[in-house]
One Martini backbone bead per residue (centre of mass of N, CA, C, O) as a GRO file, in nm:
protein
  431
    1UNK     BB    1  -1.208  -1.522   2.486
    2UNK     BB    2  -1.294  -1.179   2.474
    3UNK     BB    3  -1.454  -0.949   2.276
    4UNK     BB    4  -1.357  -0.596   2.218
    5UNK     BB    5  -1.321  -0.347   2.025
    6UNK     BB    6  -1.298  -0.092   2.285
    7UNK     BB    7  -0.988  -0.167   2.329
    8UNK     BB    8  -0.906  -0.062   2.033
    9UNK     BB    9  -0.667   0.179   1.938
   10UNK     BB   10  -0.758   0.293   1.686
   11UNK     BB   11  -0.990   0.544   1.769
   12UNK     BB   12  -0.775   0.715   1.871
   13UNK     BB   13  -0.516   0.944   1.900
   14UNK     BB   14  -0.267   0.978   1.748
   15UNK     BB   15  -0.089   1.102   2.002
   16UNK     BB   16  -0.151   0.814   2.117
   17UNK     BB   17  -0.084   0.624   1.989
   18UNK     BB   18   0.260   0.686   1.964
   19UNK     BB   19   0.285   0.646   2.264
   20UNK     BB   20   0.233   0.373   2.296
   21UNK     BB   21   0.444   0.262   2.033
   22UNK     BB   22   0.707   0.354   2.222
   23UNK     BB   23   0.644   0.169   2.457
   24UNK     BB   24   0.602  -0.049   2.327
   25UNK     BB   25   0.853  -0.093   2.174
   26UNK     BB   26   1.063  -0.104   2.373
   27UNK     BB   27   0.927  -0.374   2.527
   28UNK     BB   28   1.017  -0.526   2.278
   29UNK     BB   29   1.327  -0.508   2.294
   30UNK     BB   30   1.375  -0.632   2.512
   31UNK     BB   31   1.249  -0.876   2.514
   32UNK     BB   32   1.421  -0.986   2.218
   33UNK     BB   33   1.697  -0.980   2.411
   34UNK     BB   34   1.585  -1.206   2.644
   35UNK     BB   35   1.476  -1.442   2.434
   36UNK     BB   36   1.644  -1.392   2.160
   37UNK     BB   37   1.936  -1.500   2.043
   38UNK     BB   38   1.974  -1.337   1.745
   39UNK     BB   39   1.865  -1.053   1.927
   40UNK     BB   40   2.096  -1.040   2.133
   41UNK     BB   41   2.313  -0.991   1.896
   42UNK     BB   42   2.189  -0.786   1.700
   43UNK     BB   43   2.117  -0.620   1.987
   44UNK     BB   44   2.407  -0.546   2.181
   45UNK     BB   45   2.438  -0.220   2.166
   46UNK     BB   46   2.134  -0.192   2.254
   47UNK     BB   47   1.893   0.048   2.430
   48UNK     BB   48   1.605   0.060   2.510
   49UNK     BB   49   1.568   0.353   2.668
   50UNK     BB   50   1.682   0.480   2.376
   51UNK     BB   51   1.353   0.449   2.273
   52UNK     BB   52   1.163   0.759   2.256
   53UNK     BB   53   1.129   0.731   1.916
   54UNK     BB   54   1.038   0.663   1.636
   55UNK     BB   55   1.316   0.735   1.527
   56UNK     BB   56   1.469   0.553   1.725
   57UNK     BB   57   1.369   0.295   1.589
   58UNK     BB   58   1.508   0.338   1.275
   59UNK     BB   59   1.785   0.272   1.403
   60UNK     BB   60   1.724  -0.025   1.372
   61UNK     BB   61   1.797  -0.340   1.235
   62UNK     BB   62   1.676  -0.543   0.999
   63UNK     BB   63   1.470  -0.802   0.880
   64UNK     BB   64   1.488  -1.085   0.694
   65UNK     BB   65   1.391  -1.377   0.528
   66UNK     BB   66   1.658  -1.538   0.477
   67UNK     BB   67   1.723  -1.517   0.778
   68UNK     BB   68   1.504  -1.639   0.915
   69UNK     BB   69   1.498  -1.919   0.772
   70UNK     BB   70   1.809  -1.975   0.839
   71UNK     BB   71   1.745  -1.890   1.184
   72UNK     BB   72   1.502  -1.998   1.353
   73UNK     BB   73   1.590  -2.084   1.623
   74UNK     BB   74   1.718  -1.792   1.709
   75UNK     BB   75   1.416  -1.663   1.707
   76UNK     BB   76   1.361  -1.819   1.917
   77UNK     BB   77   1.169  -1.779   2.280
   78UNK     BB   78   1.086  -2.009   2.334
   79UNK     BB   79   1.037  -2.334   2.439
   80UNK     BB   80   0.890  -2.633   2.317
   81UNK     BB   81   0.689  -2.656   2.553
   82UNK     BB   82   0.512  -2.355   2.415
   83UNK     BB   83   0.426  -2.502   2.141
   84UNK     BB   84   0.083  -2.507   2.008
   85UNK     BB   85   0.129  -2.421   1.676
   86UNK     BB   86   0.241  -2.520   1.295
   87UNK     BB   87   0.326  -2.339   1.068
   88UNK     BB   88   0.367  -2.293   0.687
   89UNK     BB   89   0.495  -2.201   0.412
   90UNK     BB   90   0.474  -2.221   0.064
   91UNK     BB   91   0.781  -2.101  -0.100
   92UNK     BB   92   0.692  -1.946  -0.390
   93UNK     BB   93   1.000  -1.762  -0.297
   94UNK     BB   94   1.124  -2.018  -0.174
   95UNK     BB   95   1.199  -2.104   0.145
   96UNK     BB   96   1.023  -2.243   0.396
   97UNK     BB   97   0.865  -2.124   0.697
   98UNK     BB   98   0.876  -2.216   1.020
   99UNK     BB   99   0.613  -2.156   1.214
  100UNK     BB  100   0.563  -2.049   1.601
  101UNK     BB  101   0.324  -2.092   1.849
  102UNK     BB  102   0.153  -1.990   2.088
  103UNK     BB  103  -0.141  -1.968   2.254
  104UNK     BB  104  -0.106  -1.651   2.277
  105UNK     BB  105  -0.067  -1.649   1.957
  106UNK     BB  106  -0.352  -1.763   1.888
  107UNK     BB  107  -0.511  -1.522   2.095
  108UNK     BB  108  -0.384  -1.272   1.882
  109UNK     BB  109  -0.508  -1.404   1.589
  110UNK     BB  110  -0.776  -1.358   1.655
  111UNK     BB  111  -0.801  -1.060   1.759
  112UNK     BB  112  -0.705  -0.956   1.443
  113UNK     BB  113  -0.955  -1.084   1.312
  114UNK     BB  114  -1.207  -0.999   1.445
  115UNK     BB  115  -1.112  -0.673   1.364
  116UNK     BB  116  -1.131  -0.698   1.081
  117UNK     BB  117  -1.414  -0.795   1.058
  118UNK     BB  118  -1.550  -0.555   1.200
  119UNK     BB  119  -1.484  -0.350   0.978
  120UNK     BB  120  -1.657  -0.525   0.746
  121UNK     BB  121  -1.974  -0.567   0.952
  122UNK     BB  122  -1.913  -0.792   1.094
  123UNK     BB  123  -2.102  -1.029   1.309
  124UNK     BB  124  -2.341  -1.136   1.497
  125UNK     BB  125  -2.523  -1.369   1.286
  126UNK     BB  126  -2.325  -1.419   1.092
  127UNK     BB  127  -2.299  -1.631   0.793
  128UNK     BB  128  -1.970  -1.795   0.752
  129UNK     BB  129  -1.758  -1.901   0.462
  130UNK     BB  130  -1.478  -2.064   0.418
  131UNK     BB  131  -1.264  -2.063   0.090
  132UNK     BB  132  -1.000  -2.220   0.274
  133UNK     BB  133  -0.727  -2.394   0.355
  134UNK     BB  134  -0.661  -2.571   0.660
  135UNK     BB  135  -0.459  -2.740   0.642
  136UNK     BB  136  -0.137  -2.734   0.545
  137UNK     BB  137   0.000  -2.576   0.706
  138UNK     BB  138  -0.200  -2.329   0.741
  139UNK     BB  139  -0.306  -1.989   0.859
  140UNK     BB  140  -0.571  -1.835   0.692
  141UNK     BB  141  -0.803  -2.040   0.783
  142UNK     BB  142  -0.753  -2.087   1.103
  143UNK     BB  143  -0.770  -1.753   1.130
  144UNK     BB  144  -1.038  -1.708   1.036
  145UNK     BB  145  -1.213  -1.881   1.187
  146UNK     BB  146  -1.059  -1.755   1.505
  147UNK     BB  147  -1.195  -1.539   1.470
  148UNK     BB  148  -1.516  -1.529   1.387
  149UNK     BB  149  -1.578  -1.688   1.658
  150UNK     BB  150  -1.490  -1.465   1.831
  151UNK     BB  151  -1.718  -1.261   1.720
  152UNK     BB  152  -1.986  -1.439   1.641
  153UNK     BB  153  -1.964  -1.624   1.398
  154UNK     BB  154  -2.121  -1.823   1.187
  155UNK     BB  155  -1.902  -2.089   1.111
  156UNK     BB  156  -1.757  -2.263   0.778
  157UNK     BB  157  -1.568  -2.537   0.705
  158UNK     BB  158  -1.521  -2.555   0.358
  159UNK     BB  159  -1.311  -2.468   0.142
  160UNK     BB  160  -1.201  -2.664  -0.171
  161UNK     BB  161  -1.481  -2.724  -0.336
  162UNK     BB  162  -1.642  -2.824  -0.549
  163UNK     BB  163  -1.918  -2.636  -0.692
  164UNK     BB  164  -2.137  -2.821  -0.607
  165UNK     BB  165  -2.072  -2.798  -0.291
  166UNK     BB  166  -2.103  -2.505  -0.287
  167UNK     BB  167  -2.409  -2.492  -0.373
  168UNK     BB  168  -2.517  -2.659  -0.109
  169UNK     BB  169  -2.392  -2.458   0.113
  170UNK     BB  170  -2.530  -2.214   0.041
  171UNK     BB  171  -2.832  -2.345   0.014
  172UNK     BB  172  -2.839  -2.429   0.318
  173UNK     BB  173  -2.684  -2.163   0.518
  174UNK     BB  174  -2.697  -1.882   0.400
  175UNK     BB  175  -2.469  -1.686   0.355
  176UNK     BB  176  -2.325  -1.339   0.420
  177UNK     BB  177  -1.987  -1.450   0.426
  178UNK     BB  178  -1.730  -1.471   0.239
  179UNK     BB  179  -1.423  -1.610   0.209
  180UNK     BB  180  -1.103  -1.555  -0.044
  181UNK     BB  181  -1.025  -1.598  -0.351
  182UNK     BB  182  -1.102  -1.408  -0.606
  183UNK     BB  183  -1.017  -1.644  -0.858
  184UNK     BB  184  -1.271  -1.831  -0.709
  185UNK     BB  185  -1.493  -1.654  -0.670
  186UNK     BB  186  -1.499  -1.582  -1.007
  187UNK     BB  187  -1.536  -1.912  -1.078
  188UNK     BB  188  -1.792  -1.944  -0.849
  189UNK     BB  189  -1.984  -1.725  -1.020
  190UNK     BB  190  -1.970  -1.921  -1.310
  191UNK     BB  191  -2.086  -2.174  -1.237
  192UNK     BB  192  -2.324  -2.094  -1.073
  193UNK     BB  193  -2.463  -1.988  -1.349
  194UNK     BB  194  -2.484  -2.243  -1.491
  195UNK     BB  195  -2.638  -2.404  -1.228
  196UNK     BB  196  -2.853  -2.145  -1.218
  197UNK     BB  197  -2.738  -1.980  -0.971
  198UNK     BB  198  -2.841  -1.667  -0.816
  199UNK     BB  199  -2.605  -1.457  -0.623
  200UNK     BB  200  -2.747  -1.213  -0.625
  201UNK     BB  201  -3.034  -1.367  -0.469
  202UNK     BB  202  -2.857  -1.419  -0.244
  203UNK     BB  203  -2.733  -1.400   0.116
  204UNK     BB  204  -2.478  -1.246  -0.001
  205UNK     BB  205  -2.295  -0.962   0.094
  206UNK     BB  206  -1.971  -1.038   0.155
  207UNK     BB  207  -1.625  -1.016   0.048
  208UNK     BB  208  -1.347  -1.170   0.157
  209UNK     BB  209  -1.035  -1.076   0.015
  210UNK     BB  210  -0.720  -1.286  -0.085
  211UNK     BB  211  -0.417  -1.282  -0.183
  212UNK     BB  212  -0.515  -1.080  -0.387
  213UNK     BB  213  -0.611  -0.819  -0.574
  214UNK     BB  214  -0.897  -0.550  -0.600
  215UNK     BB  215  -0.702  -0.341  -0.663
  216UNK     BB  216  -0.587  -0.019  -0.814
  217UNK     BB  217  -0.346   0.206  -0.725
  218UNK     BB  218  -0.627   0.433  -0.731
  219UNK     BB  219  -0.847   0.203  -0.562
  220UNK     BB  220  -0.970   0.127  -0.715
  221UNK     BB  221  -1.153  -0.150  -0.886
  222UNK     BB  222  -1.058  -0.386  -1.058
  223UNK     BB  223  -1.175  -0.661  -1.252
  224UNK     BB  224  -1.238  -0.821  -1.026
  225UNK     BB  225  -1.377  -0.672  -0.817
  226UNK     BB  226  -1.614  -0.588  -1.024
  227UNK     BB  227  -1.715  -0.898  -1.081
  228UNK     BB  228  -1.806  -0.936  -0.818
  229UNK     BB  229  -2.025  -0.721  -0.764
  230UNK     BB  230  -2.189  -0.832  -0.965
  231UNK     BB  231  -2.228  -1.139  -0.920
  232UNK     BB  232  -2.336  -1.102  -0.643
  233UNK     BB  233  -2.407  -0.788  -0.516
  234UNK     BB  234  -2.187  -0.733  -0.353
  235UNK     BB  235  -1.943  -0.629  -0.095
  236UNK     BB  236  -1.612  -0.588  -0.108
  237UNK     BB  237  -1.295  -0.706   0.025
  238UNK     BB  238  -0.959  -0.600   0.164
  239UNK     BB  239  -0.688  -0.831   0.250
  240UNK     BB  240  -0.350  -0.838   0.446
  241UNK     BB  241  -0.122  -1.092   0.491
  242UNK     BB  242   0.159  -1.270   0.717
  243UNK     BB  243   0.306  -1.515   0.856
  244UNK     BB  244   0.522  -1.350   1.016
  245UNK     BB  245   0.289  -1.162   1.179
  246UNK     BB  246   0.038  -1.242   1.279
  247UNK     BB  247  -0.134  -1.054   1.049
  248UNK     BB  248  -0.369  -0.735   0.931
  249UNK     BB  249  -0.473  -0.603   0.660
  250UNK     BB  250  -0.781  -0.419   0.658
  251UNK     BB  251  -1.041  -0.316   0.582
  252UNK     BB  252  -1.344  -0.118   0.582
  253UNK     BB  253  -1.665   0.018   0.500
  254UNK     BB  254  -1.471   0.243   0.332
  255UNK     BB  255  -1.266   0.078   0.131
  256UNK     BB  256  -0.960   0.294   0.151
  257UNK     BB  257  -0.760   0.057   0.333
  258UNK     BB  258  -0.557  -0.119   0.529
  259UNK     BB  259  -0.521  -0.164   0.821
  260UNK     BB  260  -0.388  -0.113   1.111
  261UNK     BB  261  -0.316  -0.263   1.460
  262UNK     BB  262  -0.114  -0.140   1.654
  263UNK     BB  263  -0.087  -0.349   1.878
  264UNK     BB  264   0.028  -0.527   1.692
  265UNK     BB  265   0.170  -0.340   1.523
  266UNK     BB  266   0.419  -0.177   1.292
  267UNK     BB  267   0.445   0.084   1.039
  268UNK     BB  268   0.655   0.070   0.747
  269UNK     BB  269   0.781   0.282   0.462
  270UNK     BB  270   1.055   0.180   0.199
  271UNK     BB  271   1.319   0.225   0.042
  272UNK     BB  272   1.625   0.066  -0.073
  273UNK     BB  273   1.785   0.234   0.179
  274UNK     BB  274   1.545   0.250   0.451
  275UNK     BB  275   1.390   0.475   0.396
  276UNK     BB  276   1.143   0.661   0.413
  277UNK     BB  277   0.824   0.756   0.286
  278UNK     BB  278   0.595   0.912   0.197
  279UNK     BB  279   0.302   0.936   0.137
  280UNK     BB  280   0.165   0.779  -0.144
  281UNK     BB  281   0.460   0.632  -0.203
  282UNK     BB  282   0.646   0.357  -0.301
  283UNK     BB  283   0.731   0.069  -0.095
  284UNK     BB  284   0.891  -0.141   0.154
  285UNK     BB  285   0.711  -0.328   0.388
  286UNK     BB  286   0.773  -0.238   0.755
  287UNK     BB  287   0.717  -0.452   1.042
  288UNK     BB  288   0.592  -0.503   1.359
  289UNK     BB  289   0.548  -0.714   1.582
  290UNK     BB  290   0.296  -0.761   1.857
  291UNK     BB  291   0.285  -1.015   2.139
  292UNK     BB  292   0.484  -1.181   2.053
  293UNK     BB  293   0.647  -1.517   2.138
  294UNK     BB  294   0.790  -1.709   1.905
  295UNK     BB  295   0.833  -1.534   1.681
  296UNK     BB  296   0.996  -1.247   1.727
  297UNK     BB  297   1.019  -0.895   1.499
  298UNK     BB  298   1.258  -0.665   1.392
  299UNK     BB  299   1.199  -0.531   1.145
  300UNK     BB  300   1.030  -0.663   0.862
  301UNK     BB  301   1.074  -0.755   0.536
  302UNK     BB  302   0.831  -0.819   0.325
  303UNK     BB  303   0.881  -0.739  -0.004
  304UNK     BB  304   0.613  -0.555  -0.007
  305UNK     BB  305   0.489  -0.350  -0.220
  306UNK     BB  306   0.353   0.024  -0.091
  307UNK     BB  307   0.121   0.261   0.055
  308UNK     BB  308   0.075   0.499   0.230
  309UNK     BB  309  -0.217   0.661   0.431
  310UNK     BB  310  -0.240   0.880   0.633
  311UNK     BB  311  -0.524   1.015   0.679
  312UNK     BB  312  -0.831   0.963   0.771
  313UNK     BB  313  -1.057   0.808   0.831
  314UNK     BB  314  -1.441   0.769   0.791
  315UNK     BB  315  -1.484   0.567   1.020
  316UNK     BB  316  -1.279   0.667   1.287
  317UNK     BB  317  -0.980   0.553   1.226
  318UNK     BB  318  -0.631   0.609   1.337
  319UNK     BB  319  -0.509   0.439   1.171
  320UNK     BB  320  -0.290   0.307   0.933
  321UNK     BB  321  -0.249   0.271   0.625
  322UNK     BB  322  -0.283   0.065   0.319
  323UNK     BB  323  -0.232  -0.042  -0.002
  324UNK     BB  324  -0.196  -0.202  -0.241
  325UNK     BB  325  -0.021  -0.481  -0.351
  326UNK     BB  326   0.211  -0.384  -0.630
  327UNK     BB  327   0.486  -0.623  -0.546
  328UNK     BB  328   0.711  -0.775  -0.562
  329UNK     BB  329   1.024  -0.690  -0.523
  330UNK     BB  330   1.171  -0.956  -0.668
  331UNK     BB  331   0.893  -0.876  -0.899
  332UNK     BB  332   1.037  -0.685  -1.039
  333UNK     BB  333   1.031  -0.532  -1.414
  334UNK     BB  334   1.281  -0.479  -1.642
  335UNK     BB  335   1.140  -0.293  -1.961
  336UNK     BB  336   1.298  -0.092  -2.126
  337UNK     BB  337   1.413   0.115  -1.907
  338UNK     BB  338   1.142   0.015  -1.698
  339UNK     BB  339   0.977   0.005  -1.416
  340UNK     BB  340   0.724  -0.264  -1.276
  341UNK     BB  341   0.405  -0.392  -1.215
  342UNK     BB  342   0.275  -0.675  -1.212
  343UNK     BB  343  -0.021  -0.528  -1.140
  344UNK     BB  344  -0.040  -0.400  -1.445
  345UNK     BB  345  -0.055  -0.681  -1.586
  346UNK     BB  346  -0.272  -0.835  -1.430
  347UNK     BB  347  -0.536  -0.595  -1.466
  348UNK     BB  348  -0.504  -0.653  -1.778
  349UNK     BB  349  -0.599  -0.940  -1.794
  350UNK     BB  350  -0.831  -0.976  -1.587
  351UNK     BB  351  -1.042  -0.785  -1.828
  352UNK     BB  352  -1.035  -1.052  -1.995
  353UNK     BB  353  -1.267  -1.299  -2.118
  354UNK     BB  354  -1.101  -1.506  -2.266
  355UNK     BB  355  -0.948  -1.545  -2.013
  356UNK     BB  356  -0.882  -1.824  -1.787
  357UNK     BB  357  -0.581  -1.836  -1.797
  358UNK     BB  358  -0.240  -1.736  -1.605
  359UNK     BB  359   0.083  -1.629  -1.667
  360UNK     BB  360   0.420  -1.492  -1.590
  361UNK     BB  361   0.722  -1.489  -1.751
  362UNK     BB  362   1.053  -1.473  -1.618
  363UNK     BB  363   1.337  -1.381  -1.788
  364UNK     BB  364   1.736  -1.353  -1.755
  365UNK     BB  365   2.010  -1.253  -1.758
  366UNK     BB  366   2.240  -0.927  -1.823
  367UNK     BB  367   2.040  -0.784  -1.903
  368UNK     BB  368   1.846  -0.472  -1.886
  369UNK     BB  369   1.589  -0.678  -1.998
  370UNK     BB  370   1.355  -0.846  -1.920
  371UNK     BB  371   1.186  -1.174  -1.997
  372UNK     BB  372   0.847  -1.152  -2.105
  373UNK     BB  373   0.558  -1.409  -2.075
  374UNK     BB  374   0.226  -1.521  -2.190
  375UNK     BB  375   0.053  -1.760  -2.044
  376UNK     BB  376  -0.225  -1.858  -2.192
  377UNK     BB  377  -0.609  -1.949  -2.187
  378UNK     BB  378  -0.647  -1.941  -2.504
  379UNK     BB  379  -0.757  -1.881  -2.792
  380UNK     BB  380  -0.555  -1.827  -3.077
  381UNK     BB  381  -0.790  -1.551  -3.195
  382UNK     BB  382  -0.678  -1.373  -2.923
  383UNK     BB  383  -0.402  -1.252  -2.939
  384UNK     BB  384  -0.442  -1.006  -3.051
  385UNK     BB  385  -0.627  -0.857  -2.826
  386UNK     BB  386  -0.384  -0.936  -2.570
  387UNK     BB  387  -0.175  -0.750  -2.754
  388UNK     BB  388  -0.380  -0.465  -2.745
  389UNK     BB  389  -0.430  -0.414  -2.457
  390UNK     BB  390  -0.149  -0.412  -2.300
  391UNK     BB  391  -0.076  -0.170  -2.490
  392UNK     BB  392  -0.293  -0.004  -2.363
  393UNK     BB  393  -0.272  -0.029  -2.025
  394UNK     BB  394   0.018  -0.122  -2.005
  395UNK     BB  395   0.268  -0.039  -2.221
  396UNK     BB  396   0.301  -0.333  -2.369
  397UNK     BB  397   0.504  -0.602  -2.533
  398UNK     BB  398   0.418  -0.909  -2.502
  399UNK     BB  399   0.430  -1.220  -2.556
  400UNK     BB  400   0.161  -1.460  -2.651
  401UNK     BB  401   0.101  -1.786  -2.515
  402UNK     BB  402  -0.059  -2.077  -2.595
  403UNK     BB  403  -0.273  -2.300  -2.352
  404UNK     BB  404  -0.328  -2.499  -2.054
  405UNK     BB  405  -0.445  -2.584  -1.781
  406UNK     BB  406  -0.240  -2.839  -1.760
  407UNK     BB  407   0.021  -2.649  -1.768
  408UNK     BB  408  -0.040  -2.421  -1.564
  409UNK     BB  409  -0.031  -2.632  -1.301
  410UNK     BB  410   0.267  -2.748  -1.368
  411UNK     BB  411   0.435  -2.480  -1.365
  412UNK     BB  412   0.322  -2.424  -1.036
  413UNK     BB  413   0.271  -2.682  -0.893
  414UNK     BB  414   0.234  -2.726  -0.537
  415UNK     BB  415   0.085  -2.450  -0.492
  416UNK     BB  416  -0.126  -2.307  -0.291
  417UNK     BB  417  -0.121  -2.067  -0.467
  418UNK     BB  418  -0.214  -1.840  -0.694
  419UNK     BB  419   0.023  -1.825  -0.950
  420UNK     BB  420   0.144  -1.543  -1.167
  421UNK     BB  421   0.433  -1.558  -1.117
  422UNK     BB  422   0.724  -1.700  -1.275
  423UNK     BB  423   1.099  -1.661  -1.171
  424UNK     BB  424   1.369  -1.752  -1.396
  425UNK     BB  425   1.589  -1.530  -1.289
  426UNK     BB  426   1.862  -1.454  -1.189
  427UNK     BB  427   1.921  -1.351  -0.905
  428UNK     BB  428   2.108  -1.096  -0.933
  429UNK     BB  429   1.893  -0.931  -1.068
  430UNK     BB  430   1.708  -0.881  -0.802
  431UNK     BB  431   1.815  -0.582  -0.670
   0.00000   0.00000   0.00000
């Protein structure tokens, strides 16, 4: 498979855009009334033919991860003998989802990782590190190594290696771009300078952060960001994808929200009740992935609370942007009569340097007001310290309970990804 930037729709005239996008949504409705079970029925009433704006296309019903977990069969559009690789989600959030993709899913997934790295100046020639499990059926190691072969980087599947073997592969292969979650980046950047090793003057030049946000709601660099870019010396760039989308919202070089790749995607972001809201408002971001075979999904529910923004970005791509993810909807904390983004949250935890590591424990009954505890490692004389930040930054006072590294590794379980919210709460009022 061939990569080629000047392919993807991105810098595209906004009306050709959008006129691409209702005649894709058109052929993809038909497609998965006639591939898929679940949507032949759920879609029974729909005439693709009858879908000539994005507006008609918003009138379609949506699908939650919930339906989709529990009827994955039924989703499925192609027969056994065309799925050519299965990966499962981490289930941190609930049941875990079986996810099946077809060979051509494989090379859909590779082309979208390709379009990202090119957007933060990645290229032939750059040799890059993935510092993310390509194992246990895991699609973010596997989706980055198969992005950058295709861009033409010379790619090393290092993985979450102890640290002392981080750095000498750091020193052997001399990469220029690091892929990781920024909280492993962090600690390895830690670790590095103990070890005596300056990666200020090290060939690293940019950091591609996934899975945890390095942005505050108005696009700064959060305290992780920041910590980053010092410790390193490059530019951090942050990256949001979902396996049932088998897509990435990626920033570009002017670091200003992350792009959606159009031919792949369709992007809606709605409040409570499934409307629009405005550019710049936050509500639940609702994708439509395109060219999928094997689980083909629309108006796609993914849980995660974001906002649009509008405006062409200055690097000349005319595709919609997304801003950081403030929140996953079912871990909305209400506390004392209003309404938090965890993320406010976690950005003032992690401008601490005293604290090595937290989780944020949510309980809580039929009251209206959540139950919220912060379990941090730190000495005990820094509690007053951690409780008079959050009353500052985040305008929160809670509980503040001293642990250690292996309770809170105990707390998140065999969980893939590092957990900071752990959700103990009725499912009922998480509504």
């Amino acid at each position: 498979m061939d990569f080629n930037p000047a392919h993807s729709w991105e810098f595209w005239p906004r009306d050709k855009i959008e006129h691409r996008t209702v005649r894709a949504l058109h052929n993809h409705v038909k497609h998965v009334k006639e591939a898929s079970p679940y949507y032949a029925e759920a879609l029974s009433g729909i005439d693709p033919r009858d879908i000539t704006s994005l507006a008609d296309y918003a009138k379609l019903p949506m699908t939650d991860k919930k339906t989709l977990v529990e009827n994955t069969g039924r989703f499925l559009a192609v027969g056994p003998e065309r799925i050519a690789e299965t990966v499962v989600t981490s289930g941190s959030t609930g049941k875990p989802l079986v996810f099946s993709m077809t060979a051509s899913d494989l090379d859909r997934l590779a082309f979208n990782e390709a379009l990202s790295f090119h957007a933060v100046g990645v290229k032939p020639g750059d040799r890059a590190q993935i510092l993310v499990s390509i194992d246990r059926l895991f699609i973010a190691g596997m989706a980055y190594y198969r992005g950058l072969t295709l861009l033409g980087a010379n790619t090393a599947r290092i993985g979450v290696l102890p640290f002392d073997m981080q750095k000498h592969y750091i020193e052997l292969l001399k990469p220029t771009v690091l892929v990781g979650v920024p909280s492993f980046l962090r600690r390895l950047a830690k670790e590095l300078d103990a070890m005596k090793f300056d990666a200020r003057a090290s060939s690293i030049q940019k950091l591609v952060c996934i899975g945890e946000s390095i942005r505050s709601e108005d696009m700064t660099l959060n305290a992780v960001g920041k910590s980053l870019e010092e410790a390193y010396g490059a530019n951090v760039y942050s990256t949001y994808g979902a396996t049932e989308l088998a897509v990435a919202y990626c920033e570009c070089e002017c670091r200003c929200g992350g792009h959606a790749h159009p031919e792949l995607v369709y992007t809606e972001i709605v409040d409570e009740q499934g409307n629009p809201v405005s550019d710049g408002m936050p509500g639940e971001l609702v994708a439509t992935p395109l060219g999928v075979e094997g689980l083909p999904l629309v108006r796609y529910r993914t849980g995660d609370i974001t906002f649009k923004i509008g405006e062409p970005c200055a690097c000349g791509r005319q595709s919609c942007r997304i801003g950081p993810i403030l929140a996953r909807k079912s871990q909305m904390i209400k506390y004392k009569g209003t309404t938090l983004y965890p993320l406010t949250i976690t950005n003032a935890l992690d401008e601490l340097d005293c604290i090595d590591d937290y989780v944020i424990m949510l309980e809580g009954g039929e009251s209206l007001s959540d139950e919220v505890t912060v379990h941090a490692v730190t000495p005990p004389a820094n509690v007053p310290q951690v409780v008079s930040h959050l009353r500052t930054k985040a305008r929160v006072q809670f509980p503040v309970l001293v642990t250690n590294a292996a309770t809170i590794n105990a707390m998140r379980g065999d969980a893939r990804k590092k957990v900071r919210i752990i959700d103990n709460r009725i499912p009922g009022k998480r509504q």
